[in-house]
Amino acid sequence: MINIGLLGLGTVGSGVLEILDSRREELKNITGHDINIRKILVKDLNKKRPIKIKPGILTDNFNDILEDKDISIIVEATGDLEKGYDYIRKSLKEGKNVVTANKAVVSRHFEELTELAEKEGLAFLYEASVGGGIPLLKSLKEQLALNEITEVKGILNGTCNYILTEMERGLDYFEALRIAQRKGFAELDPTDDVEGLDTRRKLRILGTLALGSTILEEDIVLRGIRSIKAIDIEYINKMNCSIKLIGEIKSYEEGYTAIVEPMIVNKNSPFYSVYYEKNAVLLKGDKVGDLIFYGNGAGKLPTANAILTDVIDIIMGLSKTESPVGTNKLENINISLKGKYYLRISKVSKNIYSIMESIAKEILCEKENIVIMTKSMLLNDILKLLKVLEIKEEEYFLARKEC
Ligand code: HSE
């Protein structure tokens, strides 16, 4: 029997229980073992829960799990940065394999935790931290043996994609966000979703693996979707295009660029028809060419499913203990980020108008909002102009046209 210590019984933790319960026989047939949740760490022992739990397995003391010698795998699903990090570190030091869905922890402590796992000769797996249920990281690690990856690009946040899809269908931003929260897609603090922090964490993990060079959160330019308005959707739809929040890392001879930003995609883009909580990720390899991964990027069962694929790999001895973080030292050249941009400013003055006119390839509206498509420009130059004109973040929306 394989005993698991489950940390957290929220959306993801209860999904893990649900799948284990419904697939007990199949899991035994494949792995050759009964998989048993031996203890579950919760904050409140007396909380009423909508799922059946074996009596006596809940605890509010992490040490009960840490000190249990029969537990060989920890599934960390707390969603908490500080506690999650502490639990994972202690578990690895105590000789337990770890599976986590906690992208905040993986992103912040990636190098340290992968090195610790290597030193201890244990598995540290985090498939559920990027792309929800999509089997992405495992495939990426496999491709890395054969390919130089030159680009990673994708829709990595289900909540933002849900909001943007609903807005394109006429719903108000806040109503769409409320539904995404009710469906269990959003983070505890949905600011992490709409401001792009969650996408940035996932891109940091993906990019570090793909380029074999540590790329930190602060190496990635960040612009979210918080200031988008119905009028932006209207203009973008008139162009026969769709708007997505996209994370993109590209490597060049001189270095790499890394950015999370709203992007306008046309019908030929692989991202155009990615709706609601779906995620999609494009990898470019020098041998395999383009690979596109698509699936449920958020939600209870897809995320729990990803966790359990990691658990299966550990039980079947398929997980490596060596750190997958490479030793390349690439230069960050975000300063060279450029493109043609959609820009809407909800503040009109003669001065603003004449400056916008000077950078516009096309003026779409000049009444209560100024809306333009810019010429091809450096992102930094546009941001500098907005600063000089004292236009606050909530007064404009800026999105790059994909091509
Ligand atoms: N809040 C995240 C999302 C959950 O919306 O994608 C899955 O990582």
Coordinates of C-alpha atoms and ligand atoms in Angstrom, one line a residue:
M1 CA 0.0 0.0 0.0
I2 CA 1.2 3.5 -0.8
N3 CA 0.3 6.1 1.9
I4 CA -0.2 9.7 1.0
G5 CA -0.3 12.8 3.2
L6 CA -2.7 15.3 1.7
L7 CA -2.1 18.9 2.6
G8 CA -5.2 21.0 2.1
L9 CA -8.8 20.0 1.4
G10 CA -10.1 22.9 -0.7
T11 CA -11.1 22.6 -4.4
V12 CA -8.0 20.7 -5.5
G13 CA -7.6 18.5 -2.4
S14 CA -11.1 17.3 -2.6
G15 CA -10.7 16.7 -6.3
V16 CA -7.8 14.3 -5.5
L17 CA -10.0 12.4 -3.0
E18 CA -12.9 12.2 -5.5
I19 CA -10.7 10.8 -8.3
L20 CA -8.9 8.3 -6.0
D21 CA -12.3 7.1 -4.8
S22 CA -13.7 6.6 -8.2
R23 CA -10.6 5.0 -9.8
R24 CA -9.3 2.8 -7.0
E25 CA -9.4 -0.5 -8.9
E26 CA -7.9 1.0 -12.1
L27 CA -5.1 2.6 -10.2
K28 CA -4.3 -0.6 -8.4
N29 CA -4.2 -2.5 -11.7
I30 CA -1.8 0.1 -13.3
T31 CA 0.5 0.7 -10.3
G32 CA 0.2 -2.6 -8.5
H33 CA -0.6 -0.8 -5.3
D34 CA -3.5 0.4 -3.2
I35 CA -3.3 4.2 -3.0
N36 CA -4.4 5.3 0.4
I37 CA -4.9 8.8 1.7
R38 CA -3.6 8.3 5.3
K39 CA -3.9 11.8 6.7
I40 CA -5.2 15.1 5.5
L41 CA -4.1 18.5 6.9
V42 CA -6.9 21.0 7.3
K43 CA -7.2 24.4 9.0
D44 CA -10.5 23.7 10.7
L45 CA -11.3 20.1 12.0
N46 CA -15.0 21.0 12.6
K47 CA -15.8 22.5 9.2
K48 CA -18.8 20.8 7.5
R49 CA -17.5 19.2 4.2
P50 CA -19.6 18.1 1.3
I51 CA -17.4 14.9 0.8
K52 CA -17.2 11.6 2.6
I53 CA -14.0 11.4 4.6
K54 CA -12.7 8.3 6.5
P55 CA -13.0 9.0 10.3
G56 CA -9.8 9.9 12.1
I57 CA -7.7 11.0 9.1
L58 CA -8.1 14.8 9.4
T59 CA -5.5 16.7 11.4
D60 CA -4.7 20.3 11.9
N61 CA -1.1 19.6 12.9
F62 CA 1.4 19.2 10.0
N63 CA 3.8 17.3 12.3
D64 CA 1.3 14.4 12.5
I65 CA 1.9 13.9 8.8
L66 CA 5.6 14.8 8.7
E67 CA 6.4 12.3 11.5
D68 CA 4.3 9.5 10.1
K69 CA 7.0 7.1 8.7
D70 CA 4.4 5.2 6.6
I71 CA 3.7 8.2 4.5
S72 CA 6.0 8.3 1.5
I73 CA 4.3 10.9 -0.7
I74 CA 3.1 14.3 0.2
V75 CA 0.5 16.0 -2.0
E76 CA 0.6 19.7 -1.3
A77 CA -2.6 21.5 -2.2
T78 CA -2.8 24.4 0.2
G79 CA -2.4 27.2 -2.3
D80 CA -0.6 29.1 0.4
L81 CA 2.9 30.5 -0.5
E82 CA 4.5 30.6 2.9
K83 CA 3.0 27.5 4.4
G84 CA 3.2 25.5 1.2
Y85 CA 7.0 26.3 0.9
D86 CA 7.6 25.4 4.5
Y87 CA 5.7 22.1 4.2
I88 CA 7.4 21.1 1.0
R89 CA 10.9 21.8 2.3
K90 CA 10.3 20.0 5.5
S91 CA 8.7 17.0 3.7
L92 CA 11.7 16.6 1.4
K93 CA 14.2 16.9 4.3
E94 CA 12.2 14.2 6.0
G95 CA 12.6 11.8 3.1
K96 CA 9.2 12.2 1.5
N97 CA 8.5 12.6 -2.2
V98 CA 6.4 15.7 -3.0
V99 CA 3.7 16.5 -5.5
T100 CA 2.4 20.0 -5.6
A101 CA -0.1 22.2 -7.5
N102 CA 1.3 25.3 -5.8
K103 CA 2.6 27.5 -8.7
A104 CA 3.4 30.4 -6.3
V105 CA 5.8 28.2 -4.3
V106 CA 7.3 26.5 -7.4
S107 CA 7.9 29.8 -9.1
R108 CA 9.4 31.5 -6.0
H109 CA 11.6 28.6 -4.9
F110 CA 12.1 26.5 -8.1
E111 CA 15.9 26.2 -8.0
E112 CA 16.1 25.6 -4.2
L113 CA 13.4 22.9 -4.1
T114 CA 14.5 21.1 -7.2
E115 CA 18.1 21.0 -5.8
L116 CA 16.9 19.9 -2.4
A117 CA 14.9 17.0 -4.0
E118 CA 18.0 16.0 -6.0
K119 CA 20.2 16.1 -2.9
E120 CA 17.8 13.9 -1.0
G121 CA 17.2 11.6 -4.0
L122 CA 13.5 12.3 -4.0
A123 CA 10.8 13.2 -6.5
F124 CA 9.5 16.8 -6.6
L125 CA 6.8 17.0 -9.2
Y126 CA 4.5 20.0 -10.1
E127 CA 2.7 19.1 -13.3
A128 CA -0.5 20.7 -11.9
S129 CA 1.2 24.0 -11.3
V130 CA 1.2 24.9 -15.0
G131 CA -1.7 24.5 -17.5
G132 CA -4.1 22.7 -15.1
G133 CA -4.9 19.3 -16.5
I134 CA -2.7 19.5 -19.6
P135 CA 0.2 17.1 -19.4
L136 CA 2.6 19.8 -20.4
L137 CA 5.7 19.8 -18.2
K138 CA 6.4 16.1 -18.6
S139 CA 6.2 16.4 -22.4
L140 CA 8.4 19.5 -22.3
K141 CA 11.1 17.8 -20.2
E142 CA 11.0 14.9 -22.7
Q143 CA 11.4 17.2 -25.7
L144 CA 14.3 19.0 -24.0
A145 CA 16.5 15.9 -24.5
L146 CA 16.2 16.3 -28.3
N147 CA 15.4 19.9 -29.0
E148 CA 16.5 23.5 -28.4
I149 CA 13.3 25.3 -27.5
T150 CA 13.2 28.7 -29.0
E151 CA 9.7 29.9 -28.0
V152 CA 7.1 29.2 -25.4
K153 CA 3.8 31.0 -25.7
G154 CA 0.4 30.4 -24.3
I155 CA -2.8 31.2 -22.5
L156 CA -2.0 30.1 -19.0
N157 CA -4.7 31.5 -16.8
G158 CA -8.2 30.0 -17.0
T159 CA -9.8 32.8 -15.1
C160 CA -8.7 35.6 -17.4
N161 CA -9.6 33.5 -20.5
Y162 CA -13.0 32.9 -18.9
I163 CA -13.6 36.6 -18.3
L164 CA -12.4 37.6 -21.8
T165 CA -14.6 34.9 -23.5
E166 CA -17.7 36.0 -21.5
M167 CA -17.0 39.7 -22.3
E168 CA -16.8 38.9 -26.0
R169 CA -20.2 37.3 -25.5
G170 CA -21.5 40.5 -23.9
L171 CA -21.1 40.0 -20.2
D172 CA -19.8 42.6 -17.9
Y173 CA -16.2 42.2 -16.5
F174 CA -17.1 41.9 -12.9
E175 CA -20.0 39.5 -13.5
A176 CA -17.7 37.2 -15.6
L177 CA -15.1 37.3 -12.8
R178 CA -17.8 36.3 -10.2
I179 CA -18.8 33.3 -12.3
A180 CA -15.1 32.2 -12.7
Q181 CA -14.8 32.5 -8.9
R182 CA -17.9 30.5 -8.3
K183 CA -16.7 27.8 -10.7
G184 CA -13.5 27.5 -8.6
F185 CA -11.1 28.8 -11.3
A186 CA -9.9 32.0 -9.6
E187 CA -7.1 32.3 -7.0
L188 CA -8.0 33.2 -3.4
D189 CA -7.1 36.7 -4.4
P190 CA -8.3 37.1 -8.0
T191 CA -6.0 40.1 -8.5
D192 CA -3.3 37.4 -9.0
D193 CA -5.3 36.2 -12.1
V194 CA -6.4 39.5 -13.7
E195 CA -3.2 41.4 -13.1
G196 CA -1.3 38.5 -14.8
L197 CA 0.7 37.4 -11.7
D198 CA -0.5 33.8 -12.0
T199 CA 0.4 33.7 -15.7
R200 CA 3.8 35.1 -14.9
R201 CA 4.5 32.4 -12.3
K202 CA 3.6 29.7 -14.8
L203 CA 5.6 31.3 -17.5
R204 CA 8.6 31.6 -15.2
I205 CA 8.4 27.8 -14.6
L206 CA 7.9 26.9 -18.2
G207 CA 10.5 29.3 -19.5
T208 CA 13.2 28.2 -17.0
L209 CA 12.6 24.6 -18.1
A210 CA 12.4 25.4 -21.8
L211 CA 15.4 27.6 -22.1
G212 CA 17.6 25.8 -19.5
S213 CA 18.3 29.2 -17.9
T214 CA 16.8 30.6 -14.7
I215 CA 14.1 33.1 -15.6
L216 CA 12.7 34.8 -12.6
E217 CA 9.3 36.5 -12.2
E218 CA 11.0 39.9 -12.2
D219 CA 12.6 39.1 -15.6
I220 CA 9.2 39.0 -17.1
V221 CA 7.4 42.2 -18.2
L222 CA 3.9 42.1 -16.7
R223 CA 0.7 43.7 -18.0
G224 CA -2.7 42.2 -17.1
I225 CA -6.3 42.7 -18.2
R226 CA -7.7 44.8 -15.3
S227 CA -8.3 47.9 -17.4
I228 CA -10.1 46.3 -20.3
K229 CA -13.6 47.7 -21.1
A230 CA -16.5 46.7 -23.3
I231 CA -15.4 49.3 -25.9
D232 CA -12.1 47.5 -26.4
I233 CA -13.8 44.2 -27.0
E234 CA -16.1 46.0 -29.5
Y235 CA -13.1 47.4 -31.6
I236 CA -11.1 44.2 -31.4
N237 CA -14.1 42.2 -32.6
K238 CA -14.7 44.6 -35.4
M239 CA -11.1 43.7 -36.6
N240 CA -12.4 40.0 -36.7
C241 CA -9.9 39.3 -33.9
S242 CA -10.1 38.1 -30.3
I243 CA -8.3 39.2 -27.2
K244 CA -6.3 36.8 -24.9
L245 CA -3.9 37.2 -22.0
I246 CA -0.7 35.6 -23.3
G247 CA 2.7 34.7 -21.7
E248 CA 5.5 34.6 -24.2
I249 CA 9.2 33.8 -23.9
K250 CA 11.4 33.9 -27.1
S251 CA 15.1 33.2 -27.4
Y252 CA 17.3 34.9 -29.9
E253 CA 21.1 34.9 -30.6
E254 CA 21.5 38.0 -28.3
G255 CA 19.3 36.7 -25.4
Y256 CA 15.7 36.3 -24.6
T257 CA 12.5 38.3 -24.2
A258 CA 9.8 37.4 -21.7
I259 CA 6.4 39.1 -21.3
V260 CA 2.8 38.6 -20.1
E261 CA 0.4 40.9 -21.9
P262 CA -3.0 41.1 -23.6
M263 CA -2.7 40.1 -27.2
I264 CA -5.0 40.6 -30.2
V265 CA -5.1 37.4 -32.2
N266 CA -6.7 36.8 -35.6
K267 CA -8.6 33.7 -36.9
N268 CA -5.3 32.1 -38.0
S269 CA -3.8 32.1 -34.6
P270 CA -3.8 28.8 -32.6
F271 CA -5.1 30.8 -29.7
Y272 CA -8.1 32.4 -31.4
S273 CA -10.6 29.5 -30.6
V274 CA -9.3 28.9 -27.0
Y275 CA -12.4 29.8 -24.9
Y276 CA -13.4 29.9 -21.3
E277 CA -11.1 28.2 -18.8
K278 CA -9.2 26.4 -21.5
N279 CA -5.4 26.9 -21.8
A280 CA -3.2 26.4 -24.8
V281 CA 0.6 26.4 -25.0
L282 CA 2.8 26.5 -28.1
L283 CA 6.3 25.2 -27.9
K284 CA 8.8 25.6 -30.8
G285 CA 11.5 23.1 -30.9
D286 CA 14.4 23.1 -33.5
K287 CA 13.8 19.4 -34.4
V288 CA 10.1 18.7 -33.6
G289 CA 8.8 22.1 -34.9
D290 CA 5.6 23.5 -33.4
L291 CA 3.8 21.6 -30.7
I292 CA 0.5 22.8 -29.3
F293 CA -0.9 21.6 -26.0
Y294 CA -4.6 22.3 -25.2
G295 CA -7.0 21.5 -22.4
N296 CA -8.6 22.5 -19.1
G297 CA -6.4 25.1 -17.5
A298 CA -8.2 25.3 -14.2
G299 CA -10.8 23.5 -12.1
K300 CA -11.1 20.8 -9.5
L301 CA -10.9 17.6 -11.5
P302 CA -8.4 18.6 -14.2
T303 CA -6.0 19.9 -11.6
A304 CA -6.4 16.9 -9.3
N305 CA -5.9 14.7 -12.4
A306 CA -2.5 16.4 -13.1
I307 CA -1.5 15.8 -9.4
L308 CA -2.4 12.1 -9.7
T309 CA -0.4 11.6 -12.9
D310 CA 2.6 12.8 -10.9
V311 CA 1.7 10.4 -8.0
I312 CA 1.4 7.5 -10.5
D313 CA 4.8 8.4 -11.9
I314 CA 6.4 8.3 -8.5
I315 CA 4.8 5.0 -7.6
M316 CA 5.9 3.4 -10.9
G317 CA 9.4 4.8 -10.5
L318 CA 9.1 7.0 -13.6
S319 CA 10.1 10.2 -11.9
K320 CA 13.6 11.6 -12.1
T321 CA 15.2 13.1 -9.0
E322 CA 17.8 15.2 -10.8
S323 CA 17.0 18.9 -10.9
P324 CA 15.6 19.8 -14.4
V325 CA 16.9 23.4 -14.1
G326 CA 19.6 24.0 -16.7
T327 CA 22.8 26.1 -16.3
N328 CA 22.5 28.4 -19.3
K329 CA 23.0 32.1 -18.6
L330 CA 21.0 34.0 -21.2
E331 CA 20.8 37.7 -21.3
N332 CA 17.4 39.4 -20.8
I333 CA 16.7 41.7 -23.8
N334 CA 13.1 42.8 -22.9
I335 CA 14.2 46.3 -23.8
S336 CA 13.8 45.2 -27.5
L337 CA 10.2 44.2 -27.1
K338 CA 8.2 45.8 -29.9
G339 CA 5.1 45.5 -32.0
K340 CA 2.0 47.1 -33.4
Y341 CA -0.4 48.0 -30.5
Y342 CA -4.0 48.7 -29.9
L343 CA -4.2 51.6 -27.5
R344 CA -7.4 53.1 -26.0
I345 CA -7.1 56.2 -23.7
S346 CA -10.2 57.3 -21.8
K347 CA -8.9 60.8 -21.2
V348 CA -9.0 63.3 -24.1
S349 CA -7.1 66.5 -24.5
K350 CA -5.6 68.3 -27.5
N351 CA -2.1 67.4 -26.4
I352 CA -2.9 63.7 -25.9
Y353 CA -4.6 63.6 -29.3
S354 CA -1.8 65.2 -31.2
I355 CA 0.8 62.8 -29.7
M356 CA -1.5 59.8 -30.3
E357 CA -1.9 61.0 -33.9
S358 CA 1.9 61.1 -34.3
I359 CA 2.3 57.4 -33.3
A360 CA -0.9 56.1 -35.0
K361 CA -1.0 53.9 -38.1
E362 CA -4.8 54.1 -37.8
I363 CA -7.2 56.2 -35.7
L364 CA -10.3 54.1 -34.7
C365 CA -12.0 56.7 -32.4
E366 CA -11.3 60.2 -31.3
K367 CA -14.4 61.2 -29.3
E368 CA -14.9 60.3 -25.6
N369 CA -12.0 57.8 -25.9
I370 CA -9.0 58.0 -28.2
V371 CA -8.5 54.6 -29.8
I372 CA -5.6 53.9 -32.2
M373 CA -3.5 51.2 -33.8
T374 CA 0.1 52.3 -33.5
K375 CA 2.9 52.0 -36.0
S376 CA 5.4 49.3 -35.1
M377 CA 7.0 50.6 -31.9
L378 CA 9.1 49.7 -28.9
L379 CA 6.8 48.8 -25.9
N380 CA 9.1 50.9 -23.7
D381 CA 8.5 54.0 -25.9
I382 CA 4.7 53.7 -25.6
L383 CA 4.9 53.2 -21.8
K384 CA 7.2 56.2 -21.5
L385 CA 4.7 58.4 -23.5
L386 CA 1.8 57.3 -21.3
K387 CA 3.9 58.2 -18.3
V388 CA 4.8 61.6 -19.7
L389 CA 1.2 62.3 -20.5
E390 CA 0.3 61.3 -16.9
I391 CA -2.2 58.7 -18.0
K392 CA -3.0 56.4 -15.1
E393 CA -3.1 52.6 -15.6
E394 CA -6.9 52.5 -15.2
E395 CA -7.3 55.2 -17.9
Y396 CA -5.8 53.1 -20.8
F397 CA -5.8 49.7 -22.4
L398 CA -2.9 48.5 -24.4
A399 CA -2.7 45.2 -26.4
R400 CA -0.2 43.9 -28.9
K401 CA -1.4 42.7 -32.2
E402 CA 0.0 39.1 -32.6
C403 CA 1.1 39.6 -36.2
Ligands
HSE1 N1 -6.4 30.6 -11.0 C1 -5.8 29.7 -11.9 C2 -6.4 29.9 -13.3 C3 -6.0 28.3 -11.4 O1 -7.4 30.6 -13.4 O2 -5.8 29.5 -14.3 C4 -5.2 27.3 -12.2 O3 -3.9 27.4 -12.1

